[in-house]
Each structure stands twice: as structure tokens, then as C-alpha cells.
């Protein structure tokens, strides 16, 4: 739970800063929070995950462009770019490097058949692509205000992620039960 709150730290500060000011102040706060997050991990000698570095790079580039050009289009693209980078990393790892990154990250916690790891990797990559598309729709369709997009970014995307994780857990539960019984996992 602590890790989740720590990972959400820049997003929470972005949301709060937006409520008290505007998108540009919120962007600057999110950038600063992301830098502080990395510094804190370094100072406390904790591992800095690849996702932290990717998030920092994307917020600095897109947040920096937002502030430099004084145009919120860049920060609205940030979640989409971040999600699509994650999707590309998962797909590239699997199909270009022949490494299943989901298995690498979660393999110490789960024992699953190879075909399930492949499906899990593909499902996560597809989910990240879909999340990026949904963000683009809310950010740029003209049906939502800036404030509605910020709310969606803070709560909608997180809610979709939680629903996805619960659904994934239910799906994986079939394989975990079967592997503990030493029986053959179901085909899907």
C-alpha cells in the first residue's frame, strides 16, 4: 500500500495543485514531485524502478513543453505517451528480445504456464494501448472540459487500472488453483 501511495505522489500533487491553481502550476508541481520522488529513492538507497525513470522522462519532456509553450496539449498527451511506452516495452521485450517482461517482473510471485505468461503480457500491452486511446478521447474529443480531464486523469484512469487488476486476478486465479493441485491448467 505504501508503494502505491508513493507511486501516486506526483499525480495526487498534480490534482491538488490544479484544484488550487491551474494546469500550468499543476504541471510544474507534478514535475517537481517526480524529481523529488527519484531523489528520495536515491537518498534512501532504495531501488529505482524502470517505470519511475520512464515516468520522470515523460513528465519532464511533456511537462516542460507545456510550460515552455504555455500550451496544455502536451500535458494532456502525457498519460497516453506513458501508457504506449509501457505497451511498446512489453511487446518489444516479447517479440524482439524474446523475453516475457511480465514473467520477469511477476515470476517470483506466480507460477504459471508459458502460454499464460504470453497471454498476460499481451493483455497488459493491449490494456496500456486502450488506456492511451481513452485518455486521448477524454483529453481531445471536445466533449470534456479541462477540469473533467484532470478528474479523469486522477480518478478515472486509476479506477480503470484497479478494475483491470481485479479482473486479471480473477482470471489468473484459475491457473493458481490448478497449479497448487498439480493438475493441468485449463486452456483458454
Short mmCIF file of C-alpha atoms in Angstrom, two decimals:
data_model
loop_
_atom_site.label_atom_id
_atom_site.label_comp_id
_atom_site.label_asym_id
_atom_site.label_seq_id
_atom_site.Cartn_x
_atom_site.Cartn_y
_atom_site.Cartn_z
CA UNK A 1 0.00 0.00 0.00
CA UNK A 2 2.89 2.34 0.82
CA UNK A 3 4.42 1.70 -2.59
CA UNK A 4 1.14 2.52 -4.34
CA UNK A 5 0.81 5.80 -2.44
CA UNK A 6 4.43 6.63 -3.16
CA UNK A 7 3.95 5.93 -6.88
CA UNK A 8 0.81 8.11 -6.91
CA UNK A 9 2.54 11.01 -5.14
CA UNK A 10 3.09 13.15 -8.29
CA UNK A 11 -0.47 12.50 -9.50
CA UNK A 12 -2.01 13.45 -6.15
CA UNK A 13 0.01 16.68 -6.04
CA UNK A 14 -0.89 17.42 -9.67
CA UNK A 15 -4.59 17.05 -8.83
CA UNK A 16 -4.37 19.20 -5.67
CA UNK A 17 -2.33 21.92 -7.40
CA UNK A 18 -4.86 22.03 -10.22
CA UNK A 19 -7.71 22.46 -7.71
CA UNK A 20 -5.97 25.46 -6.13
CA UNK A 21 -4.43 26.99 -9.23
CA UNK A 22 -4.30 26.00 -12.92
CA UNK A 23 -2.94 23.38 -15.30
CA UNK A 24 0.45 25.09 -15.57
CA UNK A 25 1.08 25.24 -11.82
CA UNK A 26 -0.16 21.65 -11.54
CA UNK A 27 2.23 20.58 -14.29
CA UNK A 28 5.18 22.24 -12.54
CA UNK A 29 4.20 20.62 -9.25
CA UNK A 30 3.98 17.17 -10.89
CA UNK A 31 7.40 17.67 -12.47
CA UNK A 32 8.92 18.70 -9.15
CA UNK A 33 7.21 15.82 -7.34
CA UNK A 34 8.59 13.33 -9.85
CA UNK A 35 12.12 14.69 -9.43
CA UNK A 36 11.74 14.60 -5.62
CA UNK A 37 10.48 11.03 -5.85
CA UNK A 38 13.67 9.93 -7.64
CA UNK A 39 15.86 11.94 -5.26
CA UNK A 40 14.14 10.36 -2.25
CA UNK A 41 14.73 6.87 -3.62
CA UNK A 42 18.38 7.70 -4.26
CA UNK A 43 18.91 9.26 -0.82
CA UNK A 44 17.29 6.32 0.95
CA UNK A 45 19.25 3.85 -1.22
CA UNK A 46 16.06 2.22 -2.46
CA UNK A 47 15.76 0.67 -5.89
CA UNK A 48 14.52 2.99 -8.60
CA UNK A 49 12.26 1.05 -10.92
CA UNK A 50 12.40 1.48 -14.67
CA UNK A 51 8.81 2.77 -14.56
CA UNK A 52 9.94 5.64 -12.28
CA UNK A 53 12.63 6.66 -14.79
CA UNK A 54 10.21 6.42 -17.72
CA UNK A 55 7.61 8.48 -15.85
CA UNK A 56 10.22 11.09 -14.93
CA UNK A 57 11.41 11.38 -18.53
CA UNK A 58 7.88 11.69 -19.92
CA UNK A 59 6.76 14.27 -17.32
CA UNK A 60 9.91 16.34 -17.82
CA UNK A 61 9.57 16.31 -21.62
CA UNK A 62 5.80 16.82 -21.85
CA UNK A 63 5.52 18.96 -18.73
CA UNK A 64 8.48 21.03 -19.88
CA UNK A 65 6.87 21.54 -23.30
CA UNK A 66 3.60 22.51 -21.60
CA UNK A 67 5.34 25.18 -19.53
CA UNK A 68 7.70 26.38 -22.27
CA UNK A 69 4.97 26.78 -24.91
CA UNK A 70 2.27 27.61 -22.36
CA UNK A 71 0.06 25.02 -24.06
CA UNK A 72 -1.72 22.25 -22.15
CA UNK A 73 -1.89 19.96 -25.20
CA UNK A 74 1.46 18.48 -24.21
CA UNK A 75 0.47 17.54 -20.66
CA UNK A 76 -2.78 16.04 -21.97
CA UNK A 77 -0.71 13.74 -24.18
CA UNK A 78 1.50 12.65 -21.27
CA UNK A 79 -0.65 9.74 -19.95
CA UNK A 80 -1.11 8.37 -23.47
CA UNK A 81 2.59 8.50 -24.26
CA UNK A 82 3.44 6.89 -20.92
CA UNK A 83 0.95 4.05 -21.44
CA UNK A 84 2.07 3.48 -25.01
CA UNK A 85 5.73 3.34 -23.93
CA UNK A 86 4.80 0.65 -21.42
CA UNK A 87 2.93 -1.26 -24.16
CA UNK A 88 5.89 -0.97 -26.54
CA UNK A 89 8.30 -2.17 -23.85
CA UNK A 90 6.14 -5.23 -23.14
CA UNK A 91 5.63 -6.06 -26.82
CA UNK A 92 9.21 -5.27 -27.79
CA UNK A 93 10.54 -7.37 -24.96
CA UNK A 94 8.43 -10.32 -26.02
CA UNK A 95 8.65 -10.18 -29.80
CA UNK A 96 12.02 -8.53 -30.42
CA UNK A 97 14.08 -9.70 -27.44
CA UNK A 98 12.15 -12.96 -26.84
CA UNK A 99 11.75 -12.11 -23.15
CA UNK A 100 8.43 -12.01 -21.38
CA UNK A 101 8.73 -8.97 -19.13
CA UNK A 102 5.56 -9.76 -17.20
CA UNK A 103 7.07 -13.10 -16.27
CA UNK A 104 10.33 -11.38 -15.33
CA UNK A 105 8.54 -8.90 -13.04
CA UNK A 106 5.93 -11.23 -11.55
CA UNK A 107 7.57 -14.65 -11.93
CA UNK A 108 8.88 -14.68 -8.38
CA UNK A 109 5.31 -14.33 -7.09
CA UNK A 110 3.43 -16.56 -9.55
CA UNK A 111 3.98 -19.93 -11.18
CA UNK A 112 2.17 -20.00 -14.49
CA UNK A 113 2.41 -22.00 -17.72
CA UNK A 114 4.31 -20.29 -20.55
CA UNK A 115 1.22 -19.71 -22.69
CA UNK A 116 -0.46 -17.92 -19.78
CA UNK A 117 2.56 -15.65 -19.33
CA UNK A 118 2.36 -14.83 -23.05
CA UNK A 119 -1.35 -14.02 -22.77
CA UNK A 120 -0.75 -11.93 -19.66
CA UNK A 121 1.98 -9.94 -21.41
CA UNK A 122 -0.26 -9.34 -24.45
CA UNK A 123 -3.28 -8.45 -22.31
CA UNK A 124 -1.28 -5.86 -20.34
CA UNK A 125 0.16 -4.36 -23.53
CA UNK A 126 -3.33 -4.19 -25.05
CA UNK A 127 -4.67 -2.62 -21.87
CA UNK A 128 -1.99 0.10 -21.99
CA UNK A 129 -2.81 0.84 -25.64
CA UNK A 130 -6.52 1.09 -24.77
CA UNK A 131 -5.83 3.36 -21.78
CA UNK A 132 -3.85 5.67 -24.04
CA UNK A 133 -6.72 5.81 -26.52
CA UNK A 134 -9.27 6.50 -23.79
CA UNK A 135 -7.09 9.33 -22.47
CA UNK A 136 -6.89 10.83 -25.96
CA UNK A 137 -10.67 10.72 -26.26
CA UNK A 138 -11.27 12.43 -22.92
CA UNK A 139 -8.45 14.94 -23.47
CA UNK A 140 -9.18 15.94 -27.06
CA UNK A 141 -12.70 14.94 -28.18
CA UNK A 142 -14.20 18.28 -27.16
CA UNK A 143 -16.80 16.53 -25.00
CA UNK A 144 -14.91 17.18 -21.76
CA UNK A 145 -13.56 20.27 -20.03
CA UNK A 146 -10.01 20.62 -18.78
CA UNK A 147 -11.27 20.07 -15.23
CA UNK A 148 -13.10 16.90 -16.28
CA UNK A 149 -9.94 15.63 -17.94
CA UNK A 150 -7.91 16.28 -14.76
CA UNK A 151 -10.53 14.38 -12.73
CA UNK A 152 -10.43 11.55 -15.25
CA UNK A 153 -6.63 11.50 -15.17
CA UNK A 154 -6.61 11.36 -11.37
CA UNK A 155 -9.57 9.06 -10.74
CA UNK A 156 -10.82 7.55 -14.00
CA UNK A 157 -7.56 6.08 -15.22
CA UNK A 158 -6.74 4.81 -11.73
CA UNK A 159 -10.20 3.23 -11.43
CA UNK A 160 -9.84 1.54 -14.81
CA UNK A 161 -6.46 0.20 -13.71
CA UNK A 162 -7.92 -1.20 -10.47
CA UNK A 163 -10.82 -2.88 -12.32
CA UNK A 164 -8.33 -4.37 -14.78
CA UNK A 165 -6.09 -5.70 -12.00
CA UNK A 166 -9.08 -7.29 -10.22
CA UNK A 167 -10.28 -8.89 -13.47
CA UNK A 168 -6.76 -10.12 -14.19
CA UNK A 169 -6.52 -11.58 -10.68
CA UNK A 170 -9.79 -13.46 -11.14
CA UNK A 171 -8.57 -14.82 -14.48
CA UNK A 172 -5.19 -15.83 -13.03
CA UNK A 173 -6.91 -17.45 -10.04
CA UNK A 174 -7.93 -20.37 -12.27
CA UNK A 175 -4.32 -21.13 -13.03
CA UNK A 176 -3.10 -20.63 -9.47
CA UNK A 177 -5.68 -23.05 -8.05
CA UNK A 178 -4.88 -25.62 -10.67
CA UNK A 179 -1.13 -25.33 -10.19
CA UNK A 180 -1.47 -25.83 -6.43
CA UNK A 181 -3.47 -29.03 -7.12
CA UNK A 182 -0.71 -30.19 -9.50
CA UNK A 183 -3.31 -30.66 -12.22
CA UNK A 184 -3.18 -29.45 -15.77
CA UNK A 185 -4.18 -25.79 -16.18
CA UNK A 186 -7.25 -25.09 -18.29
CA UNK A 187 -6.79 -23.99 -21.88
CA UNK A 188 -8.08 -20.52 -22.73
#
